[in-house]
Structures are given as C-alpha cells and as structure tokens.
Coordinates of C-alpha atoms in Angstrom, one line a residue:
Chain A
M1 CA 10.6 79.6 66.5
P2 CA 13.4 78.9 64.0
N3 CA 15.0 75.5 63.7
A4 CA 18.8 74.9 63.7
N5 CA 20.6 71.9 62.3
F6 CA 23.7 70.7 64.0
K7 CA 26.5 68.3 63.1
V8 CA 27.9 67.2 66.5
W9 CA 31.0 65.1 66.8
R10 CA 30.2 61.8 68.5
G11 CA 33.0 59.4 69.4
D12 CA 35.9 58.6 71.7
A13 CA 39.7 58.0 71.4
K14 CA 39.1 55.0 69.1
G15 CA 37.2 57.1 66.5
G16 CA 33.9 58.8 65.8
A17 CA 31.9 60.8 63.3
F18 CA 29.6 63.8 63.0
K19 CA 26.0 63.0 63.8
D20 CA 23.1 65.2 62.7
Y21 CA 20.7 66.8 65.2
S22 CA 18.0 69.4 65.0
T23 CA 16.6 71.7 67.7
D24 CA 14.5 74.8 68.1
V25 CA 16.2 78.1 68.7
S26 CA 14.8 80.8 70.9
E27 CA 15.9 84.4 71.4
G28 CA 19.1 84.8 73.4
M29 CA 20.1 81.2 73.1
V30 CA 23.8 80.3 73.0
V31 CA 25.4 77.1 71.4
L32 CA 25.7 75.5 74.9
D33 CA 21.9 75.9 75.4
A34 CA 21.4 74.2 72.1
I35 CA 23.7 71.3 73.0
H36 CA 21.9 71.0 76.3
K37 CA 18.6 70.8 74.5
I38 CA 20.0 68.2 72.1
Q39 CA 21.2 66.3 75.2
A40 CA 17.8 66.5 76.8
D41 CA 15.7 65.7 73.7
S42 CA 17.6 63.4 71.5
A43 CA 21.1 62.4 72.8
N44 CA 21.1 61.7 76.5
D45 CA 24.5 60.2 76.3
L46 CA 26.2 63.3 74.6
A47 CA 29.2 64.2 76.7
C48 CA 29.9 67.9 77.1
R49 CA 31.9 69.7 79.8
W50 CA 30.5 73.0 81.2
N51 CA 30.2 74.8 84.4
C52 CA 29.5 78.6 84.8
K53 CA 27.7 79.4 81.5
A54 CA 29.1 82.9 81.8
G55 CA 32.4 82.7 80.0
K56 CA 34.5 82.6 83.2
C57 CA 35.2 79.0 83.9
G58 CA 36.7 78.0 80.5
S59 CA 35.1 74.6 80.6
C60 CA 32.9 74.5 77.4
S61 CA 35.7 75.1 74.9
A62 CA 34.9 73.5 71.5
E63 CA 35.2 74.2 67.8
I64 CA 32.0 75.8 66.4
N65 CA 31.9 75.9 62.6
G66 CA 35.7 75.2 62.7
K67 CA 36.6 78.1 65.0
P68 CA 37.7 77.5 68.6
K69 CA 35.1 79.2 70.8
L70 CA 33.4 78.9 74.2
M71 CA 30.0 77.3 73.6
C72 CA 28.5 79.5 76.3
M73 CA 29.6 82.7 74.7
T74 CA 28.6 81.9 71.1
R75 CA 25.2 83.3 70.4
M76 CA 23.0 81.3 68.0
A77 CA 21.9 84.6 66.5
D78 CA 25.5 85.2 65.3
L79 CA 25.6 81.9 63.4
P80 CA 24.2 81.3 59.9
L81 CA 21.2 78.9 60.3
D82 CA 20.9 78.1 56.6
R83 CA 23.4 75.3 56.9
P84 CA 24.3 72.9 59.7
I85 CA 26.4 74.2 62.6
T86 CA 29.3 72.0 63.3
V87 CA 30.3 71.4 66.9
E88 CA 33.4 69.3 67.6
P89 CA 36.0 68.9 70.4
M90 CA 39.3 70.7 70.5
K91 CA 41.8 69.0 68.3
T92 CA 45.0 69.6 70.2
F93 CA 44.1 67.4 73.1
P94 CA 43.2 63.7 73.3
L95 CA 39.5 63.0 73.0
I96 CA 37.7 61.4 76.0
K97 CA 34.2 61.4 74.6
D98 CA 32.1 63.5 72.2
L99 CA 33.0 67.1 73.0
V100 CA 35.1 66.4 76.1
T101 CA 38.9 66.3 75.8
D102 CA 41.6 65.5 78.3
V103 CA 43.4 68.8 79.0
S104 CA 45.6 67.5 81.8
W105 CA 48.7 68.0 79.7
N106 CA 48.3 71.7 80.4
Y107 CA 48.4 71.2 84.2
A108 CA 51.6 69.2 83.9
V109 CA 53.2 71.9 81.7
K110 CA 52.3 74.6 84.3
K111 CA 54.3 72.7 86.9
T112 CA 57.4 73.0 84.8
I113 CA 57.4 76.8 85.0
K114 CA 59.3 78.4 87.8
G115 CA 56.8 79.8 90.3
F116 CA 56.4 83.2 91.7
A117 CA 59.5 84.3 93.7
P118 CA 58.8 87.6 95.4
R119 CA 61.6 90.0 96.6
K120 CA 62.0 90.6 100.3
P121 CA 58.9 92.4 101.8
D122 CA 59.1 96.3 101.5
A123 CA 57.6 96.9 105.0
P124 CA 58.4 95.4 108.4
D125 CA 54.9 93.9 108.5
G126 CA 55.9 91.6 105.6
T127 CA 53.9 93.4 102.9
W128 CA 54.9 94.9 99.6
R129 CA 54.2 98.2 97.9
M130 CA 53.4 98.3 94.2
Q131 CA 52.4 101.1 91.8
Q132 CA 49.5 100.6 89.3
D133 CA 51.8 101.5 86.5
D134 CA 54.0 98.5 87.3
I135 CA 51.2 96.0 87.7
E136 CA 49.1 96.9 84.6
R137 CA 50.9 94.5 82.3
P138 CA 50.7 91.4 84.4
Q139 CA 47.1 92.2 85.3
E140 CA 46.0 91.8 81.7
F141 CA 47.4 88.2 81.7
R142 CA 45.6 87.4 84.9
K143 CA 42.3 87.6 83.0
C144 CA 43.1 84.2 81.5
I145 CA 40.4 81.7 82.3
E146 CA 42.4 78.7 81.1
C147 CA 39.9 77.7 78.4
F148 CA 42.9 76.5 76.4
L149 CA 41.4 77.8 73.1
C150 CA 44.7 79.4 72.4
Q151 CA 46.5 76.1 72.9
D152 CA 43.9 74.5 70.6
V153 CA 44.4 76.9 67.7
C154 CA 48.2 77.1 68.0
H155 CA 49.5 75.3 64.9
V156 CA 52.7 74.2 66.7
L157 CA 50.5 72.0 69.0
R158 CA 47.5 71.4 66.7
D159 CA 49.3 70.5 63.5
H160 CA 52.8 69.5 64.6
H161 CA 52.0 68.0 68.0
L162 CA 55.2 69.5 69.6
H163 CA 53.7 69.1 73.0
D164 CA 57.1 67.9 74.3
K165 CA 59.0 70.9 73.0
F166 CA 56.6 73.9 73.2
I167 CA 54.4 75.1 76.1
G168 CA 51.9 77.0 74.0
P169 CA 50.5 80.5 74.2
R170 CA 48.6 79.9 77.5
F171 CA 51.8 79.2 79.3
L172 CA 53.8 81.9 77.6
I173 CA 51.2 84.3 79.0
Y174 CA 51.6 82.7 82.4
T175 CA 55.4 83.1 82.1
A176 CA 55.0 86.7 81.0
Q177 CA 52.7 87.4 84.0
L178 CA 55.4 86.2 86.3
E179 CA 58.4 87.7 84.5
M180 CA 56.8 91.1 84.3
N181 CA 55.6 91.1 87.9
P182 CA 57.4 93.9 89.7
L183 CA 57.8 91.8 92.8
D184 CA 59.1 88.7 91.1
T185 CA 62.8 87.9 91.2
G186 CA 62.7 84.6 89.3
D187 CA 64.5 84.1 86.0
R188 CA 62.7 82.1 83.4
V189 CA 64.4 83.5 80.3
P190 CA 66.8 80.5 79.8
D191 CA 63.9 78.1 80.2
L192 CA 61.9 80.0 77.7
K193 CA 64.5 79.3 75.0
H194 CA 65.8 75.9 76.0
E195 CA 62.9 74.1 77.7
H196 CA 59.7 75.9 76.7
G197 CA 60.4 76.4 73.0
I198 CA 59.5 80.1 72.6
G199 CA 61.3 80.0 69.2
F200 CA 58.6 77.6 67.8
C201 CA 56.1 80.4 68.0
N202 CA 55.9 82.1 64.6
I203 CA 53.6 84.9 65.8
T204 CA 50.7 84.3 63.5
K205 CA 48.4 85.7 66.2
C206 CA 45.8 82.9 66.0
C207 CA 45.9 82.6 69.8
T208 CA 45.1 86.3 70.2
K209 CA 42.2 86.0 67.7
V210 CA 40.4 83.2 69.7
C211 CA 41.0 84.5 73.2
P212 CA 37.5 85.0 74.8
E213 CA 39.1 87.4 77.3
E214 CA 40.6 89.4 74.5
I215 CA 44.1 89.2 76.0
T216 CA 46.6 90.6 73.5
I217 CA 48.6 87.4 73.8
T218 CA 51.1 87.8 70.9
D219 CA 51.8 91.5 71.1
N220 CA 51.8 91.9 74.9
A221 CA 53.1 88.6 76.1
I222 CA 54.9 86.5 73.5
I223 CA 56.8 89.1 71.6
P224 CA 58.0 90.9 74.7
L225 CA 59.2 87.5 76.0
K226 CA 60.9 86.9 72.6
E227 CA 62.6 90.2 73.0
R228 CA 63.8 89.3 76.5
V229 CA 65.3 86.1 75.0
V230 CA 67.0 88.2 72.3
D231 CA 68.4 90.5 75.1
R232 CA 70.0 87.5 76.8
M233 CA 70.8 85.1 74.0
Y234 CA 71.3 86.9 70.7
D235 CA 72.2 90.5 71.2
P236 CA 75.9 91.1 71.8
L237 CA 75.3 94.9 72.5
T238 CA 72.9 94.2 75.3
K239 CA 75.2 91.6 76.7
L240 CA 78.1 94.1 76.6
L241 CA 75.9 96.8 78.3
R242 CA 75.0 94.3 81.0
V243 CA 78.7 93.5 81.6
L244 CA 79.6 97.2 81.8
K245 CA 76.7 97.9 84.2
G246 CA 77.9 94.9 86.3
Chain B
M1 CA 58.4 68.7 79.2
P2 CA 55.4 66.4 79.6
Q3 CA 54.3 64.6 76.5
I4 CA 50.8 63.5 75.4
D5 CA 50.8 59.7 75.2
V6 CA 47.6 59.5 73.1
P7 CA 48.4 59.9 69.4
L8 CA 46.5 62.9 68.0
E9 CA 44.8 63.1 64.6
K10 CA 47.1 64.3 61.8
L11 CA 45.4 67.1 59.9
R12 CA 45.6 67.2 56.1
F13 CA 46.6 70.4 54.2
G14 CA 43.6 72.7 54.1
Q15 CA 41.6 70.5 56.5
T16 CA 39.1 72.6 58.4
S17 CA 35.5 72.9 59.4
R18 CA 35.6 76.7 59.0
Q19 CA 32.8 77.9 56.8
D20 CA 34.0 81.4 56.3
A21 CA 36.3 82.6 53.5
W22 CA 39.5 81.9 55.6
W23 CA 41.6 81.8 52.4
L24 CA 40.8 85.5 51.5
A25 CA 43.1 87.1 54.0
P26 CA 46.2 85.1 52.9
L27 CA 45.3 85.7 49.3
L28 CA 45.0 89.4 49.8
T29 CA 48.3 89.3 51.7
V30 CA 50.1 87.6 48.8
L31 CA 48.6 90.1 46.4
G32 CA 49.4 93.1 48.6
L33 CA 53.0 92.1 49.5
G34 CA 53.5 90.9 45.9
V35 CA 52.5 94.2 44.4
G36 CA 54.2 96.4 47.0
F37 CA 57.5 94.6 47.3
G38 CA 57.4 93.6 43.6
Y39 CA 57.2 97.3 42.6
L40 CA 59.9 98.4 45.0
T41 CA 62.2 95.6 43.8
W42 CA 61.6 96.6 40.2
A43 CA 62.2 100.3 41.1
M44 CA 65.5 99.3 42.8
F45 CA 66.8 98.0 39.5
Q46 CA 66.0 101.1 37.6
P47 CA 69.1 103.2 37.1
E48 CA 67.2 106.3 36.0
H49 CA 64.2 108.5 36.8
Y50 CA 64.6 108.2 40.6
W51 CA 64.7 111.9 41.2
W52 CA 63.1 115.0 39.9
G53 CA 63.7 118.7 40.9
P54 CA 64.0 118.7 44.7
Y55 CA 62.5 115.2 45.1
L56 CA 64.5 112.0 45.6
S57 CA 62.8 108.6 45.5
P58 CA 62.7 106.9 49.0
V59 CA 64.1 103.8 47.3
C60 CA 67.3 105.7 46.7
S61 CA 67.4 107.7 49.9
P62 CA 70.1 108.3 51.0
E63 CA 72.0 108.2 47.7
I64 CA 75.6 107.4 48.6
F65 CA 77.0 107.3 45.1
G66 CA 75.1 108.3 42.0
N67 CA 74.6 110.8 39.3
S68 CA 71.8 112.9 40.8
P69 CA 72.4 116.2 42.7
F70 CA 71.4 114.3 45.9
S71 CA 74.4 112.1 45.9
W72 CA 76.6 112.4 49.0
F73 CA 79.9 111.5 47.4
G74 CA 79.2 112.2 43.7
P75 CA 79.2 109.6 40.9
K76 CA 80.4 106.1 41.6
P77 CA 84.2 106.2 42.1
A78 CA 86.4 104.0 39.8
W79 CA 87.6 101.9 42.8
F80 CA 84.0 100.9 43.7
P81 CA 83.5 97.2 42.7
W82 CA 80.7 97.2 40.1
P83 CA 80.4 95.2 36.9
S84 CA 81.1 97.6 34.0
S85 CA 78.4 96.1 31.8
V86 CA 75.7 96.9 34.4
P87 CA 74.4 100.4 34.9
F88 CA 75.1 101.6 38.5
L89 CA 72.0 101.2 40.8
P90 CA 72.3 103.5 43.9
A91 CA 69.3 101.8 45.5
L92 CA 71.2 98.5 45.8
L93 CA 73.6 100.1 48.3
I94 CA 71.0 101.0 50.8
L95 CA 67.8 99.1 50.3
W96 CA 69.0 96.1 52.3
A97 CA 68.4 98.2 55.5
P98 CA 64.7 99.0 55.2
G99 CA 64.1 95.7 53.3
G100 CA 65.7 93.8 56.2
F101 CA 63.8 95.8 58.8
R102 CA 60.5 94.9 57.1
F103 CA 61.5 91.3 56.4
T104 CA 62.3 90.6 60.1
C105 CA 59.4 92.7 61.4
Y106 CA 57.2 90.7 63.8
Y107 CA 54.1 91.8 62.0
Y108 CA 55.3 90.9 58.5
R109 CA 56.8 87.6 59.8
G110 CA 53.4 86.4 61.1
T111 CA 51.7 87.6 57.9
Y112 CA 54.1 86.1 55.4
Y113 CA 54.5 82.8 57.3
K114 CA 50.8 82.4 56.9
A115 CA 50.4 83.6 53.3
F116 CA 53.5 82.3 51.6
W117 CA 54.5 79.3 53.7
G118 CA 51.1 78.2 54.9
D119 CA 52.4 77.9 58.4
P120 CA 49.4 77.8 59.0
P121 CA 47.4 78.9 55.9
G122 CA 44.7 80.1 58.2
C123 CA 43.9 79.8 61.9
A124 CA 42.6 76.2 62.6
V125 CA 43.3 75.2 59.0
G126 CA 45.6 72.2 58.3
E127 CA 49.2 72.8 57.1
P128 CA 51.0 71.5 54.0
R129 CA 54.1 70.2 55.8
S130 CA 54.5 67.7 58.6
T131 CA 57.9 69.0 59.8
Y132 CA 58.3 72.3 61.6
R133 CA 61.2 74.1 63.2
G134 CA 59.7 77.6 63.5
E135 CA 62.2 80.3 64.6
N136 CA 63.9 77.9 67.0
S137 CA 66.7 76.9 64.7
F138 CA 68.5 77.9 61.4
P139 CA 67.5 79.6 59.2
L140 CA 64.6 81.5 60.8
I141 CA 66.5 81.9 64.1
I142 CA 68.2 84.7 62.2
Q143 CA 65.0 86.7 62.5
N144 CA 66.3 87.7 66.0
I145 CA 68.5 90.2 64.3
H146 CA 65.5 92.5 63.9
R147 CA 66.6 95.1 66.5
Y148 CA 69.8 95.7 64.6
F149 CA 67.8 96.5 61.5
L150 CA 65.7 98.8 63.7
Y151 CA 68.8 100.8 64.7
V152 CA 69.5 101.4 61.0
A153 CA 65.8 102.1 60.2
V154 CA 65.7 104.9 62.9
I155 CA 68.7 106.6 61.2
F156 CA 66.9 106.3 57.9
I157 CA 63.9 108.1 59.3
F158 CA 66.1 111.1 60.0
L159 CA 67.6 110.9 56.5
L160 CA 64.1 110.7 55.0
G161 CA 63.2 113.8 57.1
N162 CA 66.2 115.6 55.6
E163 CA 65.0 114.7 52.1
V164 CA 61.5 116.1 52.9
L165 CA 63.2 119.4 54.1
G166 CA 65.2 119.3 50.8
A167 CA 61.9 118.8 48.9
T168 CA 60.9 122.3 49.9
Q169 CA 63.9 123.9 48.2
F170 CA 63.1 124.3 44.5
P171 CA 65.8 125.1 42.0
G172 CA 65.4 128.6 40.6
P173 CA 65.6 129.5 36.9
G174 CA 69.2 130.4 37.4
A175 CA 70.8 127.4 39.1
P176 CA 72.2 127.0 41.7
D177 CA 69.7 129.4 43.3
R178 CA 67.1 127.7 45.4
H179 CA 63.9 129.0 47.0
F180 CA 61.3 127.8 49.4
G181 CA 58.3 126.1 47.9
I182 CA 55.8 123.3 48.4
G183 CA 54.6 121.1 45.6
V184 CA 52.4 118.0 45.6
G185 CA 55.6 115.9 45.7
T186 CA 56.6 117.6 48.9
L187 CA 53.3 116.6 50.5
V188 CA 53.6 113.1 49.1
M189 CA 57.1 112.8 50.6
L190 CA 55.9 114.3 53.9
T191 CA 53.0 111.8 54.1
N192 CA 55.5 109.0 53.4
L193 CA 57.8 110.2 56.2
V194 CA 54.9 110.3 58.7
L195 CA 53.7 106.8 57.8
V196 CA 57.1 105.3 57.8
S197 CA 57.9 106.9 61.1
C198 CA 54.6 105.6 62.6
Y199 CA 55.6 102.2 61.4
T200 CA 59.2 102.3 62.6
F201 CA 58.5 103.8 66.0
G202 CA 55.6 101.4 66.6
C203 CA 58.0 98.4 66.2
H204 CA 57.8 95.7 68.9
S205 CA 61.6 95.8 69.4
F206 CA 61.5 99.6 69.9
R207 CA 58.7 99.1 72.4
H208 CA 60.8 96.7 74.3
L209 CA 64.0 98.8 74.2
V210 CA 62.3 102.1 75.3
G211 CA 60.6 100.5 78.3
G212 CA 59.2 97.0 77.8
V213 CA 62.4 95.5 79.2
L214 CA 61.6 97.0 82.6
D215 CA 59.5 95.3 85.3
I216 CA 59.2 98.4 87.4
F217 CA 58.0 101.5 85.5
S218 CA 57.3 103.7 88.4
K219 CA 61.0 104.5 88.9
S220 CA 61.5 105.6 85.3
K221 CA 58.6 108.0 84.5
G222 CA 60.2 109.1 81.2
R223 CA 60.6 105.6 79.9
K224 CA 57.0 104.8 81.0
K225 CA 55.8 107.8 78.9
A226 CA 57.9 106.7 76.0
Y227 CA 56.6 103.1 76.4
D228 CA 53.0 104.3 76.4
C229 CA 53.6 106.4 73.2
V230 CA 55.2 103.5 71.4
T231 CA 52.4 101.1 72.6
C232 CA 49.9 103.5 71.1
L233 CA 51.6 103.2 67.7
N234 CA 52.3 99.5 68.3
K235 CA 48.6 98.7 68.6
R236 CA 48.3 99.8 64.9
H237 CA 51.6 98.4 63.8
G238 CA 49.9 96.2 61.2
L239 CA 48.0 99.1 59.8
F240 CA 51.1 101.3 59.5
A241 CA 53.0 98.4 58.0
W242 CA 50.6 98.4 55.1
L243 CA 50.1 102.1 54.8
S244 CA 53.8 102.8 54.9
L245 CA 54.4 100.2 52.2
A246 CA 51.8 101.8 50.1
S247 CA 53.2 105.3 50.7
M248 CA 56.7 104.1 49.7
C249 CA 55.4 102.8 46.4
C250 CA 53.2 105.8 45.7
T251 CA 56.0 108.3 46.5
E252 CA 58.5 106.3 44.3
L253 CA 55.9 106.2 41.5
Y254 CA 55.0 109.9 41.8
I255 CA 58.7 111.0 41.5
R256 CA 59.3 108.5 38.7
L257 CA 56.4 109.8 36.7
C258 CA 57.4 113.4 37.2
S259 CA 60.9 112.5 36.1
M260 CA 59.7 110.7 33.0
G261 CA 57.5 113.7 32.1
V262 CA 54.3 111.7 32.3
I263 CA 52.9 114.0 34.9
S264 CA 53.8 117.5 36.1
D265 CA 54.3 118.4 39.7
W266 CA 51.8 120.9 40.8
R267 CA 53.3 123.7 42.9
I268 CA 51.1 124.8 45.7
F269 CA 53.3 127.9 46.5

C-alpha cells in the first residue's frame, strides 16, 4: 500500500502554517478520505467541512496542490505522490479553522440580487407553459452546487478583495439563471453594472476551469450578461432600436 | 454590497501552491501573439510585395488606394493626407478594423490580460499589482465597443470572399484576358477565408445578437437555429482565434514570397 505525504494548513484567523502528515493510500481513495484518515490517526482536532462525499453538497472545497477543488472529487490516483500534497483552505474567504472558511458573505450577496418575478400564469389553474428550448440555458446554471470554488479562484475577490464591489462568478451565474428564465420579468441589468460590478470581470475563465459541475460560466453566463449590459448602457444603435420599437 | 470584515491575506506576485507549469500557458500566449501580431504589424508597414498575380494579401484587403490592380480607386490621390517622405501603406487604411475586432474580442481579452498584464498571471497565482479597475472604468471600459468592430468584421468577410473569387481568375499571357484557374495560393486564401469566417461568426457578440438576447426562443425558431449554429462555432472560438491568426500570417507570407520571387505558385489547374 503506497504512502502519501501531505502538507495540511493548520491555523485560524490569527495565523497558521503547513503541518506535515503521512498516511497510507488505498485504491479508489479521494483526498477527503485521506484527510479523514489523518484526522482519525494523527490530528483529531483537524477541522474540515464535508457532507455528501459525492460532489453534490459543495462543502469540502479546498485548494489541493494550489488548485481549487472539491476534496471528495479529487482522486489520490490523479495526484503525484513523489512529493507532498498540499491541502489548504480557500483564500477568498476568512479562515475559521484549518480547512474551514466562513462563506457567509456569499449568502449575504445572494440576498442583494432581485428574486424570481414570474409573469402572470399562462393557464387559469395558475400554471405556466414552457418549451425545452427556452429553459435549456437556465437549466445549465441550476447545476451549481454552491461550492464557491469559482469565487475562490476569481482574482477580483482573491487578489483584490473587492467583495464590496463585485458579486463574483457564482452570483453572475445566479443572475443569468434568473435573467434568462422565460417566465421571469425582473430587470437586473442596471444592478449588474452599478451594484454588482460585472465590469470587474476580465473574462480570464479561471472560474470555468475550476467548476466541478463543468458549468460554462464565462461563455454562457458572464459574457451574455456583459452583452446585455452593453445593449442597455453602451450601444446607441440598440437603444435607438428599442425606442423605435416602443 | 456586503463586505467581509475580516482582513484577508494579501497575496504576493507569483505566490501559489500550484505545482504544475502554470507559467507555460501565458508564456506560449506571449510568444504566439507576439509572433502573429508582430508579423502582421511588420507586413502592414511594407509598401511592396503585398500582391501577386490574382492574389492580394489579407493585410491589404480591401485595397482602397494603392498601386496594385486590386485597388478600388487607383493610386493614392493627391488630396489624400499622407507624408510625402513616407511610402504609401494601403494596409494602414483598413487594418484598424480586423485589428480592433481581435483586440476587443472576449477570447483575446481574457488571454492577453493574463499573459501580458498578469491579471492574473495564472489561475490561483498572485498578481503583480494591488490596484484593479478591470473593465469597469476607463480605459478598458472601451472594450464594450466590440460589437461595432464585429459589424465591420462581417463586411470584411464578404470582401475576403470576393478576393478568393478573384484569386481564381489568372491573368492570361495577353493581359487583360483572365481565365479560371486554381493555384496553391487560391487554396491558401480559401483556407484563410474559412478560418476567419469561423472565428468571426463564432464571436460572443454575434451569438448574443443572433439569439442570445432572447429569453424565449420557441417563438423565433429561425433565430434559435442561428443561435445554435453560432454556439457550435463559439465553443471553439479560442481555437479559431489562433487558427485564423496563423492562417492570416501564412497567407500574407505566401503571397509575399510569391511576389518576391522566392517561391513559385503551383497551378493545380
């Protein structure tokens, strides 16, 4: 049974450092299994958030060898074992302890986005009719498990800490999901520009690369929203057409 | 907007725990864009050897004023403002359009912000600067002009197509007779046209304009079909951005070498 060496971040908001651990690796093991083994064998007080172990709850987000990943979806077999594997918490959010960060900022941001505002029901029984063609785009965004890896890797939040000006890729997806919903009548375009800072995104696609649900965040959500902002704020021809159409 | 009240760690330039060669992609981008746009810029400033036989370099297409037989309005008129000490450069009149289209392209933007500005140098790698304005204010807010460059770029596609048609009309021994033929240069120009078209019609702005702007597709079947087609190209937009840049350079170089007599164009029929 091969042995793997780990460097796991230990500490809290006041500070911390990497600590070395070693554990046996068996077939089919993921990083979360290894962390649990370390927890059981040599670091009972190691804090780590997890829940489903199936890549669906988005709890075990961390940075493995410097890349934002879900610990439960990162196979040990895919990592080089000839050098220590680093496991550290997400850098975009305040650290609580060890691998656990406080992601509550995200929940506060979500509340600032105008909610779903459906049109009047299509049928007398209060129901609506939708075509699959119309709902395909928002359906992709509903796959989001809110692991916040995209928020973690986004350099606007990670490096520049513009949490007060930019909502981040997760909530641009959420806005796109509402904006493109065929039933929705809400208008979030002015907020996107003025309150939610879509202009800060410089489309480097890091969010798309780390998404465990493989949502095409940049191409299918952020850029289409940027284009909607252009329609409304920057394109005189579209403005003129809108005026002519009434 | 809610703020985080716990100060977060400030990352140093290049700070990362990544163990892979994250620097390779931006390095290759700098080299690729440097060679591609460097060559096209050099070609733009060459007053000669931009055409040969029925072939016109894409750098000078369309040629509004110039000395070649392809010129729309003949040689540069006397009233046209141009320094007399500098040879006339027909490419300068038109290359702002495809250049602007590529410079403001969403794919290229993301790529060169990373490679040239280090914004960020790689995903989850620390940045060189502490201040950041992104595309939220001047000067990068100007990138929102992209769709206007798209309109011009679409017109250029038709003009490039016209040049490819012209590249099948070879001058006969007794000019001005022309006869149908296909040379390697014709195929090179055709390949360039296909790749530039795939790049242009896969543009994110085009995707938005043909259908992305709609929330309800089912009432506009035609636009849904168009949107699906553009989406198909858009998925490979980055690939076509690189291939079309390479094909522009290769086509320009091929015609230049033919014109200089370094190589001979091989007539297929």
